[in-house]
Short mmCIF file of C-alpha atoms in Angstrom, two decimals:
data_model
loop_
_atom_site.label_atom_id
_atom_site.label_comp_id
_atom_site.label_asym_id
_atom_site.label_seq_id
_atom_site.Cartn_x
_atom_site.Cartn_y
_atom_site.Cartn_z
CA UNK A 1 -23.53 14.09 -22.07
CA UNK A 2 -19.79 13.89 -22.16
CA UNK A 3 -17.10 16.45 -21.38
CA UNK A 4 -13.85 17.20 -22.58
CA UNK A 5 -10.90 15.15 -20.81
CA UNK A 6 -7.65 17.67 -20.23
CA UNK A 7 -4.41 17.01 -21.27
CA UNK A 8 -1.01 17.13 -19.43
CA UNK A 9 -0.20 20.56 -20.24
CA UNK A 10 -4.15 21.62 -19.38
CA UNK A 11 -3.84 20.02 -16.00
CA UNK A 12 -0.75 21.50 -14.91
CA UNK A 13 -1.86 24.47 -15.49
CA UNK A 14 -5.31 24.29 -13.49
CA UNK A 15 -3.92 22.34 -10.58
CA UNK A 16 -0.99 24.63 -10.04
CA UNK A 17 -1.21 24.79 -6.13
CA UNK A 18 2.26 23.23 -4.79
CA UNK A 19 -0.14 22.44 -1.51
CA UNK A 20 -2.92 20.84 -3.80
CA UNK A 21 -0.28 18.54 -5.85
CA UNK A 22 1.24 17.53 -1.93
CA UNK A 23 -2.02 16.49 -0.60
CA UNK A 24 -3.02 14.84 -3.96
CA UNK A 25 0.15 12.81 -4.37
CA UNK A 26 -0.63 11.49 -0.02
CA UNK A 27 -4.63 10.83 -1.49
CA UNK A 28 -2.62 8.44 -4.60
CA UNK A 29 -0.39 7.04 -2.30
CA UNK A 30 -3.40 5.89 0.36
CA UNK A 31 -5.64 4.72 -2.57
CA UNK A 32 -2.77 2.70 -4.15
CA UNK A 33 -3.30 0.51 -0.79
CA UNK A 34 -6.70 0.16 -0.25
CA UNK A 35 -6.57 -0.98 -4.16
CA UNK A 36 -3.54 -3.63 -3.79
CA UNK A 37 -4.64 -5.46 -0.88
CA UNK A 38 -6.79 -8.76 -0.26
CA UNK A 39 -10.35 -8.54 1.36
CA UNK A 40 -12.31 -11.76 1.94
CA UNK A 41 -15.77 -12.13 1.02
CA UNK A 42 -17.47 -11.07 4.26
CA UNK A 43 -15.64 -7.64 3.95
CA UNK A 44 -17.60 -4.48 4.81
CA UNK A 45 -16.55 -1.22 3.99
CA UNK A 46 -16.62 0.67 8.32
CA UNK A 47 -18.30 3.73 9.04
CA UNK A 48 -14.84 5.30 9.63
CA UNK A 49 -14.03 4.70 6.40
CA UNK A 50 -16.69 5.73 4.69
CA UNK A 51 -17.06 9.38 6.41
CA UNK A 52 -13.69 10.01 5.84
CA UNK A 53 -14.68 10.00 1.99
CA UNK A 54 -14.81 13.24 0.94
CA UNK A 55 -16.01 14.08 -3.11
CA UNK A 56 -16.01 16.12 -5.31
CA UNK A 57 -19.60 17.38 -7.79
CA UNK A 58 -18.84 15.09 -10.28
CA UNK A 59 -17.52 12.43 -7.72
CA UNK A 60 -20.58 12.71 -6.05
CA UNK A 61 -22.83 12.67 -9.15
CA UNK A 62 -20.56 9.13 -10.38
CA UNK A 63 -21.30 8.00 -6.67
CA UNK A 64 -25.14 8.65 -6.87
CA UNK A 65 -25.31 7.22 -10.40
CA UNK A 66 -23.87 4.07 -9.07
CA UNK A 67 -26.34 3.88 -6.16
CA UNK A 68 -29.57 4.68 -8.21
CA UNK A 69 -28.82 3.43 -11.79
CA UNK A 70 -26.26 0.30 -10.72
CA UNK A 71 -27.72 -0.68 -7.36
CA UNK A 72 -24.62 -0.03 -5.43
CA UNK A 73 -25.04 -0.11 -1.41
CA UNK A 74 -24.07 3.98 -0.71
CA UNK A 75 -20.65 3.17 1.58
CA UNK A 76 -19.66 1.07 -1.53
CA UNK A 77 -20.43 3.68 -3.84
CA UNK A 78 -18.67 6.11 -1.63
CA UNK A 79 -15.45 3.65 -1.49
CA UNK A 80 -15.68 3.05 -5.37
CA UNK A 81 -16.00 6.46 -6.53
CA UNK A 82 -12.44 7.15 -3.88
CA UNK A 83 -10.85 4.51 -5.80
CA UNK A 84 -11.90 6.17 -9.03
CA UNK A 85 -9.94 8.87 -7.31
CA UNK A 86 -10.31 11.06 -10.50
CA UNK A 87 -11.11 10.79 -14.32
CA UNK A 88 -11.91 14.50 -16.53
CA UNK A 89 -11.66 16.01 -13.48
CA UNK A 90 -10.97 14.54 -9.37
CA UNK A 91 -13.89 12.86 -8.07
CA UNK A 92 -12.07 13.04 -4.68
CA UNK A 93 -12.28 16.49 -3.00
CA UNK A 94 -8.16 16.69 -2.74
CA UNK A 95 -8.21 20.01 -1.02
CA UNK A 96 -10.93 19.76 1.48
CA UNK A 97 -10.73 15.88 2.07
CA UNK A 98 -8.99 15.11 6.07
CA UNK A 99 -6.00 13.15 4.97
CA UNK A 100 -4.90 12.36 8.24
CA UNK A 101 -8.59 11.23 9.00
CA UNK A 102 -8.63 8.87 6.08
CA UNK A 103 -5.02 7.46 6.70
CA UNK A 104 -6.51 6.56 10.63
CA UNK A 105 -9.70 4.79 8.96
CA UNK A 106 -7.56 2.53 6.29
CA UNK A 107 -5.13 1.94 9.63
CA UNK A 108 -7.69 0.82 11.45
CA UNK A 109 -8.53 -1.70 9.00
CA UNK A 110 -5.55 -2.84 8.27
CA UNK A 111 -4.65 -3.56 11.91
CA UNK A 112 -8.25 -5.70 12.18
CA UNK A 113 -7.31 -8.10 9.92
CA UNK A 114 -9.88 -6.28 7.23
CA UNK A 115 -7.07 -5.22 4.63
CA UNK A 116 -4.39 -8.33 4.55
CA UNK A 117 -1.25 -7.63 2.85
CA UNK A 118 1.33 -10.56 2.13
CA UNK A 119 4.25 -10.68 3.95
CA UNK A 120 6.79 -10.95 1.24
CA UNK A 121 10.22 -10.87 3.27
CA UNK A 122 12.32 -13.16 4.04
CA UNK A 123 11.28 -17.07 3.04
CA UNK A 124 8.13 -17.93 5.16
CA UNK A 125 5.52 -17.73 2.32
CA UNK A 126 8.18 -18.86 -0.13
CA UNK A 127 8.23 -22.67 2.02
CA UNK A 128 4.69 -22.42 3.19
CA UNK A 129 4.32 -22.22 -1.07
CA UNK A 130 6.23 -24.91 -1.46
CA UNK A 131 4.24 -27.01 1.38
CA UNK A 132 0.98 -26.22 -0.37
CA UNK A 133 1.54 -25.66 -4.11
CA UNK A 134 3.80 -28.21 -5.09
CA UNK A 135 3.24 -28.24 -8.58
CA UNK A 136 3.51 -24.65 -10.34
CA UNK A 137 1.29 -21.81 -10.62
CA UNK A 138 0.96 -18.29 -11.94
CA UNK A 139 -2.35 -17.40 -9.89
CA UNK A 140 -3.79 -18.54 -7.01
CA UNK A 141 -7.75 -18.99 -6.39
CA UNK A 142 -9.08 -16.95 -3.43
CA UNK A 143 -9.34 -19.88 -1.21
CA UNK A 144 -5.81 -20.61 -1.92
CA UNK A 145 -4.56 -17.29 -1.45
CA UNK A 146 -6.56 -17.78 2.00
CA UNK A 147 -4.97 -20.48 2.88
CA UNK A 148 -1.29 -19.18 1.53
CA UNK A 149 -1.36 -16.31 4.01
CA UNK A 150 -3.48 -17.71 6.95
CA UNK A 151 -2.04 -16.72 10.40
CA UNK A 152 0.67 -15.06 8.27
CA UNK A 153 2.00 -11.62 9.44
CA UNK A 154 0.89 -8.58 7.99
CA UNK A 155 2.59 -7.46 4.79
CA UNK A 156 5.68 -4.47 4.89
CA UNK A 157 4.99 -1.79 2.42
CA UNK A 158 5.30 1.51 2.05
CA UNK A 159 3.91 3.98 -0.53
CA UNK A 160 4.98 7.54 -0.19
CA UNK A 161 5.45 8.87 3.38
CA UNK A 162 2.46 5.95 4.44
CA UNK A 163 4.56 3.01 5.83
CA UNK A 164 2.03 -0.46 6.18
CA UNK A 165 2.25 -3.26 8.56
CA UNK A 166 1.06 -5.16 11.86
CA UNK A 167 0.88 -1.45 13.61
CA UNK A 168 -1.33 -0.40 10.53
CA UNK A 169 -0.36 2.78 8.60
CA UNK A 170 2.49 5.04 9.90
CA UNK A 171 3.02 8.16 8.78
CA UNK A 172 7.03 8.91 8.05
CA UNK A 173 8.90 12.28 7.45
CA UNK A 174 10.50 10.30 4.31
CA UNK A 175 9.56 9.02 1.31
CA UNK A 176 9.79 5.54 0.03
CA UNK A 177 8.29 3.23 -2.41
CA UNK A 178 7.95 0.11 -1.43
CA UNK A 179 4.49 -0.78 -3.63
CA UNK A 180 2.40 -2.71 -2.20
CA UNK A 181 1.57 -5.78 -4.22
CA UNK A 182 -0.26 -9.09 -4.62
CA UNK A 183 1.68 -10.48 -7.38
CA UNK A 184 4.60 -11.84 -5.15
CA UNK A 185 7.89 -14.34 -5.77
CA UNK A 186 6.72 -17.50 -4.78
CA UNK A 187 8.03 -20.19 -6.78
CA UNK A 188 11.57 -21.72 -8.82
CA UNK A 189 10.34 -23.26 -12.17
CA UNK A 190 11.22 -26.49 -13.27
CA UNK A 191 13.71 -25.40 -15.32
CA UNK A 192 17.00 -26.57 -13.52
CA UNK A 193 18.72 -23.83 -15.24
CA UNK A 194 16.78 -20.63 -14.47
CA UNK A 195 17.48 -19.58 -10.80
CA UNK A 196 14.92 -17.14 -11.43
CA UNK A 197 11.79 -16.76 -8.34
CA UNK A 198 8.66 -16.42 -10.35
CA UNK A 199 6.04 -14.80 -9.32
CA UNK A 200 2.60 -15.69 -8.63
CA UNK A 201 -0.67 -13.47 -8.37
CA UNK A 202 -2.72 -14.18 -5.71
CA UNK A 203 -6.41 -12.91 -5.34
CA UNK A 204 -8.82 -11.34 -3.54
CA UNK A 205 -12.80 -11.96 -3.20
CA UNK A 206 -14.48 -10.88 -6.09
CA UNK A 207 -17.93 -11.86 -3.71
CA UNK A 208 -17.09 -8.75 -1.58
CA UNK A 209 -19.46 -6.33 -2.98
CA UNK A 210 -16.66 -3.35 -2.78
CA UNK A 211 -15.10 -5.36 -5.98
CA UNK A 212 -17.98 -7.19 -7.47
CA UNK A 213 -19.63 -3.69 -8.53
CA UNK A 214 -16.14 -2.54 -10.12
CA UNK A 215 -17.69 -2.90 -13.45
CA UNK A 216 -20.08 -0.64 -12.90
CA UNK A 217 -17.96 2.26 -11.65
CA UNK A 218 -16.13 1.69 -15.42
CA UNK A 219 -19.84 2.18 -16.44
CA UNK A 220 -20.71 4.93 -15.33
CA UNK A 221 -17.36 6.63 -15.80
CA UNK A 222 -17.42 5.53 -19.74
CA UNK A 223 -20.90 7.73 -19.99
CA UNK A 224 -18.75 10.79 -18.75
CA UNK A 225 -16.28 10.74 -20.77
CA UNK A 226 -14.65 7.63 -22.94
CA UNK A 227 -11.30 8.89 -22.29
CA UNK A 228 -9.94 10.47 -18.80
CA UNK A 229 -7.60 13.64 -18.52
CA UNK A 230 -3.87 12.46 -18.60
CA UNK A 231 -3.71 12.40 -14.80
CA UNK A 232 -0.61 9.34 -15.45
CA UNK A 233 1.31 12.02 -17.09
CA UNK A 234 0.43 14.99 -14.47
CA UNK A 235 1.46 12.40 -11.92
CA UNK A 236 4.90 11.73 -13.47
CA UNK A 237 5.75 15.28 -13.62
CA UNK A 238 4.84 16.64 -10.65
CA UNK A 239 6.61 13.73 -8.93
CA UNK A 240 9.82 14.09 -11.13
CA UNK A 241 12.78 15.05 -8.86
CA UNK A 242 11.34 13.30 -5.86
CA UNK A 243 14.00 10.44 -6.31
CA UNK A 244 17.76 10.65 -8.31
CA UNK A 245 18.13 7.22 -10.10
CA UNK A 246 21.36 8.16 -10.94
CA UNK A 247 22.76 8.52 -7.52
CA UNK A 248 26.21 6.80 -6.82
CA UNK A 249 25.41 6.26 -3.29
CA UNK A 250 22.16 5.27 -3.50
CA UNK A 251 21.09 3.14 -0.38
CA UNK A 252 17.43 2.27 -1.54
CA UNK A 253 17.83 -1.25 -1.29
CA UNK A 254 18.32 -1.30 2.65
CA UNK A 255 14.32 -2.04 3.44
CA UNK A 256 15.13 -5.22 0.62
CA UNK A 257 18.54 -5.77 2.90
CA UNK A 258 16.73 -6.17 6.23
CA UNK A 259 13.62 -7.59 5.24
CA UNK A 260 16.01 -10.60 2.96
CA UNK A 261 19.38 -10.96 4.81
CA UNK A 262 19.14 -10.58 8.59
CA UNK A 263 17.61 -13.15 11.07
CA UNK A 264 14.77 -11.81 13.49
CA UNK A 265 17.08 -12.45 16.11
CA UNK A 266 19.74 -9.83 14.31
CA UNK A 267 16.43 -7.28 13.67
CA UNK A 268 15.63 -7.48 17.44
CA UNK A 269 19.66 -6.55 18.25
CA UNK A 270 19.52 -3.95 15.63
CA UNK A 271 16.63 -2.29 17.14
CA UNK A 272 18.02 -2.30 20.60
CA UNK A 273 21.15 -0.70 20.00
CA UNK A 274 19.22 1.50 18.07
CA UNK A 275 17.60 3.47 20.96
CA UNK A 276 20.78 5.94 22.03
CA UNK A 277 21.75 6.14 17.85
CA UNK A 278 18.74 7.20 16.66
CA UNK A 279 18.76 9.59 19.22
CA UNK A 280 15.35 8.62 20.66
CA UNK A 281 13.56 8.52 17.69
CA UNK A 282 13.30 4.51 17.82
CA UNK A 283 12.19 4.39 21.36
CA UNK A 284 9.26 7.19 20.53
CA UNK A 285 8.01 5.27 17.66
CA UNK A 286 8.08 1.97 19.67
CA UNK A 287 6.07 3.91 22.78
CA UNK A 288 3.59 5.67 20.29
CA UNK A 289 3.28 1.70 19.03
CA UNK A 290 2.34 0.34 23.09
CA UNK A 291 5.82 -0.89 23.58
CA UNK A 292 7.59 -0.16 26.41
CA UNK A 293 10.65 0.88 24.01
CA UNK A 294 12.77 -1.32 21.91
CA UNK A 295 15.10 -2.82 24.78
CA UNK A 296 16.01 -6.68 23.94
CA UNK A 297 13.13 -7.34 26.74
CA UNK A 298 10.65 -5.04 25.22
CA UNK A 299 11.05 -6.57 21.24
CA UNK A 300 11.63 -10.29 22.53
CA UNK A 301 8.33 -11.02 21.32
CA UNK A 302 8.20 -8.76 17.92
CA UNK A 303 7.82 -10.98 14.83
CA UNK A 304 9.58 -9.99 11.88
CA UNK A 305 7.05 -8.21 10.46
CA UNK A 306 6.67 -6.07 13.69
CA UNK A 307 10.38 -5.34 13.87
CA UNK A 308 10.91 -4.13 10.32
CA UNK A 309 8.10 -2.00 10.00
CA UNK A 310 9.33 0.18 13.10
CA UNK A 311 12.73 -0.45 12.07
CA UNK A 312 11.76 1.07 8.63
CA UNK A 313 10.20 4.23 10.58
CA UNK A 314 14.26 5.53 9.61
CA UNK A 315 14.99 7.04 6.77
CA UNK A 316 17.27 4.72 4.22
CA UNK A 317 20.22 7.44 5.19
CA UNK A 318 19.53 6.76 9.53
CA UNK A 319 19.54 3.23 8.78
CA UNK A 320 22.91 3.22 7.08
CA UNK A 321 23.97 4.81 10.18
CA UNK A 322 22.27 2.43 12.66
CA UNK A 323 23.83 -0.74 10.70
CA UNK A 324 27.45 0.25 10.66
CA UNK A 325 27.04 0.78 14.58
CA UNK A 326 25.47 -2.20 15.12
CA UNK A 327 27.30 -4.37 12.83
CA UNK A 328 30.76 -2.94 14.51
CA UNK A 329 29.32 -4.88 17.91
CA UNK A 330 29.37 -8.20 16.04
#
């Protein structure tokens, strides 16, 4: 039997709660990167992951249904139904679920090599690319994508107040979108004329039985309800105001400015002068991290990816600061 999907208006209405909208718009932000990340076939969904899950009824009757009816293993069911996330109504228990628990289980496999994201600063996987893939491509098969980012750093992203990298998944005071994303610049065209970087989608293991049953989650959805509530639209308003796209001093495009235009060498001086400007906020992130603090003898060995994801622990606003400092020791 179906039910009746709820529009906008409806929604706003019964998910009124400023604390429920919060903790559902940190649940979005921590599915959006266990759904835009590679997983090789071997993959297995942990045990940490898998009791952080926490569901809803109907999540758990979509979850059961997939077990029983589509021969799902139960932690993939569990892990499929989370990145259902919701559909008439939230399949993902938003106001009971631990967030902070869940956030530590996706870290954890991030920083095991289990979630890979591609490193998409600076030129590395542009010339490795170029090494590999001479001639041009718009996708890349799994085993290419494999061999694309093998030994490659973990991927810089950050969705919401959840900033990704090497040190998995830290959790900031502010918020930032930089997606996360598998469709990355990669190539120049033959085209002598277009100085354009086009990008190319690479792709994870559709053998890994996490994405191999997503057709059946669509299943078993579809027999709810043909068409979900207008979550998209929910989501755009009760995000609206977060960011001012008409700001004259916007300073957004820093994380693009570090990541693009400044040697590792430059990241590693940047981060030491850092420690007395950010007022100690630098050297507690680097200590939480292992590191003895961000001295030029205790980041000496950081790799870029490293560097920018604690750099990137400062808000766009600090890191203004921290650059004209720096920049006026050149």
């Amino acid at each position: 039997m179906t039910v009746k999907s709820m529009n906008r208006a409806e929604l706003a209405i019964k998910y009124a709660d400023p604390d429920w909208r919060r903790r559902y718009l940190d649940v979005v932000d921590l599915v959006s990167l266990l759904r835009d990340c590679i997983i090789e076939k071997s993959y297995r969904v942990s045990d940490d992951l898998n009791s952080a899950i926490a569901l809803t009824e109907a999540g758990k009757k979509i979850r059961d249904q997939l077990i029983t009816k589509e021969q799902v293993g139960a932690k993939e069911a569990n892990v499929l139904t989370l990145l259902g996330l919701v559909h008439v109504e939230p399949l993902v228990d938003v106001a009971g679920m631990d967030i902070d628990r869940l956030q530590q289980a996706i870290s954890q496999e991030i920083r095991s090599g289990a979630l890979i994201y591609p490193f998409v600063f600076g030129r590395d996987l542009y010339d490795r690319a170029a090494r590999l893939f001479p001639e041009e491509r718009d996708y890349l098969r799994h085993d290419d994508t494999l061999r694309l980012i093998k030994d490659m750093p973990q991927g810089v992203f950050q969705a919401g107040h959840f900033l990704v990298g090497p040190y998995g998944i830290i959790r900031v005071s502010h918020y930032r979108t930089i997606h996360s994303t598998t469709v990355v610049p990669l190539q120049h065209c033959a085209d002598h004329s277009c100085s354009q970087i086009h990008r190319v989608q690479l792709s994870t293991s559709f053998d890994a039985a996490v994405n191999r049953h997503r057709r059946a989650l669509n299943k078993v959805l579809d027999q709810v309800a043909e068409e979900p509530s207008e979550w998209n639209g929910f989501m755009s308003d009760i995000a609206e105001g977060m960011f001012n796209t008409y700001a004259v001093n916007d300073v957004s495009t820093l994380p693009g400015l570090l990541g693009d235009a400044f040697s590792n060498d430059e990241l590693k001086s940047i981060l030491a002068h850092g420690s007395g400007i950010s007022k100690g906020r630098l050297v507690a992130t680097a200590k939480s991290l292992g590191l003895s603090g961000v001295s030029k003898t205790s980041v000496k060995d950081l790799n870029r990816s490293a560097l920018l994801q604690i750099l990137l622990t400062e808000s766009d606003e600090q890191l203004v600061d921290l650059l004209v400092v720096c920049l006026s020791f050149a």
